[in-house]
Coordinates of C-alpha atoms and ligand atoms in Angstrom, one line a residue:
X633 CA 59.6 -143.4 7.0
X634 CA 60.1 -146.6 5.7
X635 CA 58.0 -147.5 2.7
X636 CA 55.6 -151.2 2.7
X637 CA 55.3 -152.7 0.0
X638 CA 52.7 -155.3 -1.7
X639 CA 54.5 -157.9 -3.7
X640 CA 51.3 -159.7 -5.6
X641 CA 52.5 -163.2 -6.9
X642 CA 55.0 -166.5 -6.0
X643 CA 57.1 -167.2 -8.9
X644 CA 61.0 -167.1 -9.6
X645 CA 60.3 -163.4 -10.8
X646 CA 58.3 -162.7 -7.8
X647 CA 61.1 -164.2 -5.7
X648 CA 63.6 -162.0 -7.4
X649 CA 61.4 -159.1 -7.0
X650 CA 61.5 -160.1 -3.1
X651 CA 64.6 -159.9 -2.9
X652 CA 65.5 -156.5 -4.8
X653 CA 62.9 -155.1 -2.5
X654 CA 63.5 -156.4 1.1
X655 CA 66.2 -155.0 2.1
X656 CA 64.8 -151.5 1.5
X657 CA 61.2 -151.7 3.0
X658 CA 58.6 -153.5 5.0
X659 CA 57.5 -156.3 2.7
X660 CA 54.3 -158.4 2.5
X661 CA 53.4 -160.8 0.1
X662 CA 50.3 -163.1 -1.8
X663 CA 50.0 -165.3 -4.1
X664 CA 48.4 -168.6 -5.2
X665 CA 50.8 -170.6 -3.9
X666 CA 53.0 -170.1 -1.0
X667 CA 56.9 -169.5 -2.2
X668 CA 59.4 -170.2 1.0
X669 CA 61.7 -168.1 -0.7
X670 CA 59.4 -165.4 -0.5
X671 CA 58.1 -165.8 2.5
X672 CA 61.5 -166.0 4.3
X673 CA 61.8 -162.3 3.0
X674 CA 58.5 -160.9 3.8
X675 CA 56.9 -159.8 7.1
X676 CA 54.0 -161.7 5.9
X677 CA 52.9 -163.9 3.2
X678 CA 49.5 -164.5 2.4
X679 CA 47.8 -167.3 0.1
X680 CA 45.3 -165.5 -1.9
X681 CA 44.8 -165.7 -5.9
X682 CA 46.6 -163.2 -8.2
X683 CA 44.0 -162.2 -10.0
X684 CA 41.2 -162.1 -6.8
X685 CA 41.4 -158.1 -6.9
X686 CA 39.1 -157.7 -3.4
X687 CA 41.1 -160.2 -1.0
X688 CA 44.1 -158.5 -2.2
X689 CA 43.1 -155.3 -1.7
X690 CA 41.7 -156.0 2.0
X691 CA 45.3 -157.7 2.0
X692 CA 47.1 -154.4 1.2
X693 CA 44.9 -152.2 3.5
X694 CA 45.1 -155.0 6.5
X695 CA 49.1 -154.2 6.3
X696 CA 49.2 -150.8 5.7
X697 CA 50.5 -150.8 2.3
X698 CA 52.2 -147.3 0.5
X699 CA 53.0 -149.0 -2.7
X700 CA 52.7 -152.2 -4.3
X701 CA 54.2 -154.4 -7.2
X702 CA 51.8 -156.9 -9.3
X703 CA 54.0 -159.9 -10.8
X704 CA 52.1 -161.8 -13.1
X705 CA 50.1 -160.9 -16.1
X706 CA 47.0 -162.7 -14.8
X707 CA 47.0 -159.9 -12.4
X708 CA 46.9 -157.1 -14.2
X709 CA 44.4 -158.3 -16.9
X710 CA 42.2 -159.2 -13.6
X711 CA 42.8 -155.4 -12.7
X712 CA 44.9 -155.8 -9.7
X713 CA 46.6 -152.6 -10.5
X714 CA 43.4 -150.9 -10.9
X715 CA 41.9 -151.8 -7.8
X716 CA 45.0 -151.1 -5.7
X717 CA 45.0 -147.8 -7.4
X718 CA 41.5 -147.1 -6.7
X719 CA 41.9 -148.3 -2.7
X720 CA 44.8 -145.6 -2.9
X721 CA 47.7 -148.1 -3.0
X722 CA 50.1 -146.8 -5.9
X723 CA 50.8 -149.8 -7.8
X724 CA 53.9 -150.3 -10.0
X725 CA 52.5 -152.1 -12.6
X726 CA 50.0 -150.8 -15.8
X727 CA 46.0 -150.4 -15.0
X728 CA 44.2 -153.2 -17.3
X729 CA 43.6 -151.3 -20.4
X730 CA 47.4 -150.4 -20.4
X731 CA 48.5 -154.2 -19.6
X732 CA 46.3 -155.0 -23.4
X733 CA 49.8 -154.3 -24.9
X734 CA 50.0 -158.0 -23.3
X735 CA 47.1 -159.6 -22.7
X736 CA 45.5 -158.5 -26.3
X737 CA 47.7 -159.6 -29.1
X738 CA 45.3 -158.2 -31.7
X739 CA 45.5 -155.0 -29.8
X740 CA 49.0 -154.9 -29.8
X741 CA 49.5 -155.0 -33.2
X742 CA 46.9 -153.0 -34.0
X743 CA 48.3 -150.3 -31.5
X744 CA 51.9 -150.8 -33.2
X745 CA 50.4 -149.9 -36.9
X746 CA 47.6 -147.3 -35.4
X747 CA 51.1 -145.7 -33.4
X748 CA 53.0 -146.2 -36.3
X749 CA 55.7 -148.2 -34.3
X750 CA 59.0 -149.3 -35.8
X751 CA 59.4 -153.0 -36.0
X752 CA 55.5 -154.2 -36.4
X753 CA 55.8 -157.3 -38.9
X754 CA 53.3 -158.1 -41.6
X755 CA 49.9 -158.9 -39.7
X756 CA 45.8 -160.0 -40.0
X757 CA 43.6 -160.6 -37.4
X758 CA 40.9 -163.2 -37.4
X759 CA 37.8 -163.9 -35.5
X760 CA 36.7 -166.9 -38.0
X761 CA 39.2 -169.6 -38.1
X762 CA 37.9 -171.0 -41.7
X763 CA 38.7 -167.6 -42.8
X764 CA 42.4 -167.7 -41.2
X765 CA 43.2 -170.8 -42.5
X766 CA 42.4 -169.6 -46.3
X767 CA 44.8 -166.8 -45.5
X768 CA 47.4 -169.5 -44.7
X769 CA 46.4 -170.9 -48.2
X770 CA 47.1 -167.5 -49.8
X771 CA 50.1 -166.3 -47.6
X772 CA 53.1 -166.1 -49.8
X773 CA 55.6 -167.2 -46.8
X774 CA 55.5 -169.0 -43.2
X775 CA 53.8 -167.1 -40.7
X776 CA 52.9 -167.1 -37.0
X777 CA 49.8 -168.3 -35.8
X778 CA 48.9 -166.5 -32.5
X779 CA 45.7 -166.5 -29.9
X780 CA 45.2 -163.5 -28.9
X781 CA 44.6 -163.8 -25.3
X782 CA 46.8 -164.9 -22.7
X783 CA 48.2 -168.8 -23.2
X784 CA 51.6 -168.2 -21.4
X785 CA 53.6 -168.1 -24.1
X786 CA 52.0 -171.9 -25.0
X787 CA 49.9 -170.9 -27.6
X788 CA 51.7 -169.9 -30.2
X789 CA 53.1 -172.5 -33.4
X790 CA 55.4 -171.0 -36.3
X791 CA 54.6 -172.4 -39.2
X792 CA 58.0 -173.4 -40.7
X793 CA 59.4 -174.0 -37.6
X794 CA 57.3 -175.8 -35.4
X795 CA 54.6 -176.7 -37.6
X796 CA 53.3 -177.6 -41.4
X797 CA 50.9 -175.4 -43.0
X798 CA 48.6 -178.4 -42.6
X799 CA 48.8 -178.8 -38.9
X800 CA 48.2 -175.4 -37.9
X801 CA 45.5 -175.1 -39.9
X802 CA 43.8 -178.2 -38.1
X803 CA 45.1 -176.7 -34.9
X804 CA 43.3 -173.7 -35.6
X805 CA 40.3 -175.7 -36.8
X806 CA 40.5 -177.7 -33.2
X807 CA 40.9 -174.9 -31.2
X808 CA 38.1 -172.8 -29.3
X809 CA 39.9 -169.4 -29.8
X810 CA 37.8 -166.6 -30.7
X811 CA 40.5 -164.5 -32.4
X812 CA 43.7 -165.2 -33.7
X813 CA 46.9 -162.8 -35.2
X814 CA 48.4 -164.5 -38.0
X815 CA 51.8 -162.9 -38.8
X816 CA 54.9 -162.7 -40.6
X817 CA 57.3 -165.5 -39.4
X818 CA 60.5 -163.6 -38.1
X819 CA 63.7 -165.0 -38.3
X820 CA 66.9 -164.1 -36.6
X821 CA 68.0 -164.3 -32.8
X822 CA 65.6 -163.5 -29.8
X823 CA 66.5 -161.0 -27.0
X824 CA 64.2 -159.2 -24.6
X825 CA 64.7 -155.7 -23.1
X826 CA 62.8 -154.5 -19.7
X827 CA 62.1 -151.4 -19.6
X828 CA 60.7 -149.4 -15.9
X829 CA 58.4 -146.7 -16.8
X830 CA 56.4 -144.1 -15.3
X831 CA 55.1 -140.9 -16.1
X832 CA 55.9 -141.3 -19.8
X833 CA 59.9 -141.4 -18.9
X834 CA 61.6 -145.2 -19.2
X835 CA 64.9 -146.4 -17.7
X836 CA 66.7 -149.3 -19.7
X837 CA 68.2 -152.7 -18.4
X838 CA 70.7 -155.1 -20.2
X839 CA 69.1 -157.1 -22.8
X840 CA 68.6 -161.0 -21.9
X841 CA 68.5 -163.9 -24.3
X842 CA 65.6 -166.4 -22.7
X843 CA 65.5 -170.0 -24.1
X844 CA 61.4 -171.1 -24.7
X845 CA 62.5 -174.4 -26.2
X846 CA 61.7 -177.4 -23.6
X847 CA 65.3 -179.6 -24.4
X848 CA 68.7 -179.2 -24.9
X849 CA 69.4 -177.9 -28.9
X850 CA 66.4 -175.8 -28.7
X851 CA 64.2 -178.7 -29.3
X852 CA 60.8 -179.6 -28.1
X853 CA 57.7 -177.5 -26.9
X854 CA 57.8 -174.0 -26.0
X855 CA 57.7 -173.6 -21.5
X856 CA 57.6 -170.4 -20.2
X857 CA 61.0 -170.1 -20.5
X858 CA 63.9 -172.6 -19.2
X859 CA 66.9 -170.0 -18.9
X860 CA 68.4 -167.2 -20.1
X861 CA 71.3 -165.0 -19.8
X862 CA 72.9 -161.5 -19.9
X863 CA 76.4 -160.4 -21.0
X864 CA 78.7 -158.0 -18.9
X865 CA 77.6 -155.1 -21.5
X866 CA 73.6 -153.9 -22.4
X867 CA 73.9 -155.9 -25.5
X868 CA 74.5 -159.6 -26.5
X869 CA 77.4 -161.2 -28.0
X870 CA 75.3 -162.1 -31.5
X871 CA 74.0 -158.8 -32.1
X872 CA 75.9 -155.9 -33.5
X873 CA 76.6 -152.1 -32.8
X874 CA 73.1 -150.3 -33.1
X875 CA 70.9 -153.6 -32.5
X876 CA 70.9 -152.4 -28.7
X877 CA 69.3 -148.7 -29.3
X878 CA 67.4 -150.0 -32.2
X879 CA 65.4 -152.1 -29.8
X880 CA 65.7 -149.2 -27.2
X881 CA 63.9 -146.9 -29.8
X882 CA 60.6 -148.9 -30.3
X883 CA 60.3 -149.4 -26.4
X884 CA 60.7 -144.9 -26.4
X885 CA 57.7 -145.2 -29.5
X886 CA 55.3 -147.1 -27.1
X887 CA 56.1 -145.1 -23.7
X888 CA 55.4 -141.9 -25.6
X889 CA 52.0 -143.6 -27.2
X890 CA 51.0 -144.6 -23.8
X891 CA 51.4 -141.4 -21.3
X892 CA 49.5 -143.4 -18.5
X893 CA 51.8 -146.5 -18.2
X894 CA 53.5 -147.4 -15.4
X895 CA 55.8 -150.4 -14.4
X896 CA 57.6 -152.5 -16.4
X897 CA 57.3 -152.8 -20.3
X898 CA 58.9 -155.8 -21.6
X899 CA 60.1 -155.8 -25.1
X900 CA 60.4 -159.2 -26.9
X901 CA 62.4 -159.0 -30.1
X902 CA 63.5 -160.8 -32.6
X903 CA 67.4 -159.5 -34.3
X904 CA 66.8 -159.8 -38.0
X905 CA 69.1 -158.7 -41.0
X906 CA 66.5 -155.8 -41.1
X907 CA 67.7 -154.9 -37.5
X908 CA 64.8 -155.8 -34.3
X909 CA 61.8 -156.7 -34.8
X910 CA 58.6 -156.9 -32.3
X911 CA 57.8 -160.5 -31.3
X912 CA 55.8 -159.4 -28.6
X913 CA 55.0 -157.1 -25.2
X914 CA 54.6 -158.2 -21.8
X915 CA 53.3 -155.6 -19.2
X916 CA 56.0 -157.1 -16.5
X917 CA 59.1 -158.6 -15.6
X918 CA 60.3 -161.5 -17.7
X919 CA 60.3 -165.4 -16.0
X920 CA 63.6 -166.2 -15.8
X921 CA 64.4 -162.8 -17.3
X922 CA 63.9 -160.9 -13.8
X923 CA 65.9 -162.8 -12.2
X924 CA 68.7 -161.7 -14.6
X925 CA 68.1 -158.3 -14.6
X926 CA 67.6 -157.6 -10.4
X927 CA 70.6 -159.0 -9.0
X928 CA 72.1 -157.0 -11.1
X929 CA 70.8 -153.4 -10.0
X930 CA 72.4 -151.8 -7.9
X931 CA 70.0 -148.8 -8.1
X932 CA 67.3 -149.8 -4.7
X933 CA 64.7 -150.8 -6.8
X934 CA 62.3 -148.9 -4.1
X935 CA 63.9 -145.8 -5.4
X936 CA 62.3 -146.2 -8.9
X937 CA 58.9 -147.3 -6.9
X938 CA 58.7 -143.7 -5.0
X939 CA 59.8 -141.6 -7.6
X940 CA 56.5 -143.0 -9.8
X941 CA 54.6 -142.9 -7.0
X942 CA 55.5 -139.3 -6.6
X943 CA 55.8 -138.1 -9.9
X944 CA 59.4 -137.5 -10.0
X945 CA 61.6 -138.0 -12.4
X946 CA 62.9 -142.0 -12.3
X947 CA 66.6 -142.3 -11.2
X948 CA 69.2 -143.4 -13.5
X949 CA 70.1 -146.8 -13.0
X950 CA 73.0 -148.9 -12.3
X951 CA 73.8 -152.4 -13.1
X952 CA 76.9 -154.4 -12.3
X953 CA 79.2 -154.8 -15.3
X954 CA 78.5 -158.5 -14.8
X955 CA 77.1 -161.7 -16.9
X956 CA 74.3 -163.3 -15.6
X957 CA 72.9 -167.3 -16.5
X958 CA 70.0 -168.2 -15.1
X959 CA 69.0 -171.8 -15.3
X960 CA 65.4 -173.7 -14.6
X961 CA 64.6 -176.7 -12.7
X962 CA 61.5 -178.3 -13.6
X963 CA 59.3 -181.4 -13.4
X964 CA 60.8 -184.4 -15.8
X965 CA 58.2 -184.3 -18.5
X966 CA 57.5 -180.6 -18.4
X967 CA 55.8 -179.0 -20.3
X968 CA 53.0 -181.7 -21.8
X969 CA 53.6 -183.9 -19.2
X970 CA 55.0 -182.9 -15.8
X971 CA 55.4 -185.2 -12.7
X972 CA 54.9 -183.5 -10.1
X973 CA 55.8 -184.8 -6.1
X974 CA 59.7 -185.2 -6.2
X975 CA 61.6 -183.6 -3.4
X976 CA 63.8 -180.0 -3.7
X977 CA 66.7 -180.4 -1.6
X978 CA 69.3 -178.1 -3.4
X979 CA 71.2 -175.4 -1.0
X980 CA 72.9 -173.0 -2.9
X981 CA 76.2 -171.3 -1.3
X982 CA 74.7 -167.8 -2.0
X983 CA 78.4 -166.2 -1.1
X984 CA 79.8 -167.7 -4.2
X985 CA 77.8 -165.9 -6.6
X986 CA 75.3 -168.0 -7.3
X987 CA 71.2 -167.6 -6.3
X988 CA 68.6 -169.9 -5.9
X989 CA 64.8 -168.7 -6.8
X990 CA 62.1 -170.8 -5.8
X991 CA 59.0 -170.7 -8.0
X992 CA 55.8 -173.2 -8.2
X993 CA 57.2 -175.7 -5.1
X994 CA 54.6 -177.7 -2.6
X995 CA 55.6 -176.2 0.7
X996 CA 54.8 -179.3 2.7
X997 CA 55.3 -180.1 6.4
X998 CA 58.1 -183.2 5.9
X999 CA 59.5 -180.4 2.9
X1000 CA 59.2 -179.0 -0.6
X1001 CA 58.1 -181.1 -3.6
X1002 CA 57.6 -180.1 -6.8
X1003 CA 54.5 -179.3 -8.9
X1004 CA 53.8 -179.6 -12.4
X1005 CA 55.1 -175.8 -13.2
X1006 CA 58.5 -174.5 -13.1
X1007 CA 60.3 -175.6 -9.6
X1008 CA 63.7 -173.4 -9.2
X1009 CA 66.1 -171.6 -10.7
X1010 CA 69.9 -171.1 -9.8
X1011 CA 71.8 -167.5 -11.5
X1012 CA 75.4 -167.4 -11.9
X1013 CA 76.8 -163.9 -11.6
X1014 CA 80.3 -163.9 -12.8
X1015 CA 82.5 -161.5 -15.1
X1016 CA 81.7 -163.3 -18.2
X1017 CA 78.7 -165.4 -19.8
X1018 CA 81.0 -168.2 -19.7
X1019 CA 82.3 -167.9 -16.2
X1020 CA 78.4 -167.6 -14.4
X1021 CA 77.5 -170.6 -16.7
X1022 CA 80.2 -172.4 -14.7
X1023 CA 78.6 -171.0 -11.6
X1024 CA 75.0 -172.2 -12.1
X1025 CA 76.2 -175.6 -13.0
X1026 CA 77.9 -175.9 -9.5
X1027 CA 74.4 -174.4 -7.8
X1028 CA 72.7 -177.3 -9.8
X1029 CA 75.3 -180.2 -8.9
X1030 CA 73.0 -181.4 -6.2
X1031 CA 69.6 -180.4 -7.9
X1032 CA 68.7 -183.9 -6.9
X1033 CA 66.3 -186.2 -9.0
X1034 CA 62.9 -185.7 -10.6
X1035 CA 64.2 -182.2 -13.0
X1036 CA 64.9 -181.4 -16.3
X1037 CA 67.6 -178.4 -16.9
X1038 CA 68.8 -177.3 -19.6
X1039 CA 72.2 -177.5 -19.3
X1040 CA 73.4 -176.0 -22.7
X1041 CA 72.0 -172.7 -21.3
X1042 CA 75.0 -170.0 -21.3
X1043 CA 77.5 -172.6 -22.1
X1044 CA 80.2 -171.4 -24.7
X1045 CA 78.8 -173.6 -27.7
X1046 CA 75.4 -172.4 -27.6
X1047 CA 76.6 -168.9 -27.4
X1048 CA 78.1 -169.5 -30.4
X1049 CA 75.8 -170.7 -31.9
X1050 CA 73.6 -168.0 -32.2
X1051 CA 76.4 -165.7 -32.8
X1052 CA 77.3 -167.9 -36.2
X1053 CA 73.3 -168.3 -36.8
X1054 CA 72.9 -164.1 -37.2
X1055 CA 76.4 -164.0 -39.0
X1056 CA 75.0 -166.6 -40.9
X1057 CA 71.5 -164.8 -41.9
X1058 CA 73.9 -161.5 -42.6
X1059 CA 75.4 -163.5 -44.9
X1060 CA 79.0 -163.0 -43.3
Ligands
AMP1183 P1 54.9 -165.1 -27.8 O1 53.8 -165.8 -26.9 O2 54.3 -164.0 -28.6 O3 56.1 -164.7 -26.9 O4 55.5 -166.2 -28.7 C1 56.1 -167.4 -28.2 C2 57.3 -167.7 -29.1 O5 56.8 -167.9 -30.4 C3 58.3 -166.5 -29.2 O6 59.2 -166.5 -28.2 C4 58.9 -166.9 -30.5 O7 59.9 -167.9 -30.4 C5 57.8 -167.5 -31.3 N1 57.2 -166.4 -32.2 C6 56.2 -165.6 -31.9 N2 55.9 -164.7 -32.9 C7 56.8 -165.0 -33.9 C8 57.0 -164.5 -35.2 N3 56.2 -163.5 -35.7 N4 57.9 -165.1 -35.9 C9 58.7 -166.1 -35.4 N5 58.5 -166.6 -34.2 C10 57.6 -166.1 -33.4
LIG1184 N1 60.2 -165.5 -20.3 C1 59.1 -165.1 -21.1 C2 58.0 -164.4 -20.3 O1 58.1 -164.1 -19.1 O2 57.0 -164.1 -20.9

């Protein structure tokens, strides 16, 4: 019997999702806004909030769902996954008090130290931001100044980095948050591994490098993330032997510290000279990181849905021994100030090893137009980083006008780059 499946959400991730699933089941979809790329895919697509846990439910149970998948983080902290659950739907994706790992920064470190898992930096909590900023006073070092709730990956300023002492303590001072994590600032290299658990067992895929910086040099705001890439092996060309099941280890800590989660646990580290360090967890795929990681499975992603559903043991999984680069097309002026309204025209020749993702477009009668989030992304998937760079770039040749892209992305030099910044920090 053929399984149908609930795909809740209508963003890159969500279209890569789509298409890991299609091909195996009968798919239906929602989400806020209405994703063409999805909805080619799915038997039916639906406009209803992520986080509106009753329409989605009567959604699922209108189709005949056996399983579902919730996207977004909003989602889950709304208790999508709990409600689906409940109505009998098994969703692949944690329950809300699992998804804290994400959607409680305070939690999650206090979790880390309480579990006693590896790679927790130096923390405090505050709920009075006079107090926090005295701590900054005191704080021999830079640290990280963090809401604890959900700001997609907005919210945070490094002091050192990003910001003076000064300025974040009047950004503190200006803010309405009720609870801040100030932390040790880590340096070294980002990378992110996504893990798929169930039934406290955890499968593995390649680690991905994402790129939060708005411009070209790693310059600018932090986005949600503007592209990212993955190398023909698990690991990345800057870190070294070890790094890889380091990382591994802390993500094996937290699956056996939390017996009831299910879906995917996304590790966000940062490679110091002291070997990976926590940054952060996310209770779901990775945008752009997803779109990465599926198009490289070859393992039917439905496969690892059943076998948590059923309480069997998850399958192993195989990836292509191929590099991936995924590259964002978004508004000009994106983040702070996006312009939304120009027209998405690209095609991408799918047969040459490159996909296009849609994410937050305006499905329009005369055609799609862009909003003021993310618009599309195109993922090279070649035989080396260098060679799927090369790929996306063609995708993007007739991206049109009214985007920004990153175009250093996967390109040789940047690469590099980070490869001499950690040999650098080793002090090779
Ligand atoms: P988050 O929302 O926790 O993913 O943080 C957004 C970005 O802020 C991360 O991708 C890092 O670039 C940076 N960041 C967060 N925490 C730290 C930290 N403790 N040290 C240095 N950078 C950090
Ligand atoms: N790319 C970062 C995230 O999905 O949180």
């Amino acid at each position: 019997m053929s399984e149908t499946v609930l795909l809740v959400g209508g963003g890159g991730r969500e279209h890569a999702i789509a298409r890991a699933l299609a091909p195996d089941c009968d798919l239906y979809a929602c989400a806020s806004n209405r994703n063409p790329g999805i909805a080619a895919l799915a038997e039916g697509f639906e406009t209803i909030s992520e986080t509106d846990a009753e329409d989605i439910v009567a959604y699922a149970e209108s189709v005949g769902a056996t399983l579902a998948v919730v996207g977004p983080e909003s989602g889950l902290a709304a208790g999508v996954a709990d409600a689906l659950d409940d109505a009998g739907v098994y969703t692949f994706g944690p329950q809300a008090a699992e998804a804290r790992i994400e959607t409680d920064k305070a939690f999650q470190r206090q979790f880390m130290r309480d579990e006693e898992i590896p790679g927790n930096p130096d923390f405090a909590t505050f709920d009075d931001m006079e107090a926090a900023c005295d701590y900054i006073d005191d704080y021999d070092g830079d640290l990280a100044v963090k809401p604890a709730g959900l700001t997609g990956g907005k919210g945070v300023k490094v002091i050192g980095d990003q910001v003076t002492p000064e300025e974040a303590k009047a950004y503190l001072r200006d803010s309405d948050y009720e609870r801040v994590v100030l932390e040790e600032r880590l340096v070294g290299e980002e990378f992110t591994i996504q893990a798929f658990v169930a039934d406290g067992e955890f499968r593995v895929s390649p680690a991905v490098q994402d790129h939060k910086r708005a411009y070209e040099g790693d310059e600018g705001p932090n986005t949600g993330g503007m592209g990212s890439y993955t190398d023909v092996t698990p690991s990345l060309p800057f870190m070294a032997d070890g790094d890889y099941e380091a990382a591994v280890e802390v993500i094996e800590a937290v699956v056996e510290a939390l017996p009831e989660y299910k879906g995917i646990l996304y590790g966000q580290f940062m490679l110091t000279t002291e070997g990976p360090k926590v940054i952060e967890f996310n209770a779901r795929f990775g945008d752009p990181e997803a779109m990465n990681t599926l198009p490289v499975l070859e393992t039917p992603f439905i496969d690892v849905l059943t076998a948590a559903r059923e309480g069997e043991s998850l399958p192993e999984l195989d990836f292509a021994e191929a590099a991936t680069v995924c590259k964002y097309a978004v508004p000009e002026g994106y983040p702070t100030d996006p312009e939304a309204g120009a027209e998405i025209t690209v095609e991408v020749d799918e047969d040459a090893d490159a996909l296009l993702f849609y994410a937050s477009v305006d499905d329009r009668e005369d055609g799609l137009y862009t909003t003021t989030s993310r618009s599309f992304a195109v993922v090279g998937v070649a035989d080396s980083i260098a060679a799927a760079e090369e790929l996306a770039e063609d995708a993007l040749a007739d991206a049109g006008e009214g985007f920004h892209i990153r175009h250093d992305i996967g390109t040789a030099a940047l690469v590099q780059r980070r490869i001499d910044h950690m040999a650098e920090l080793r002090g090779e």
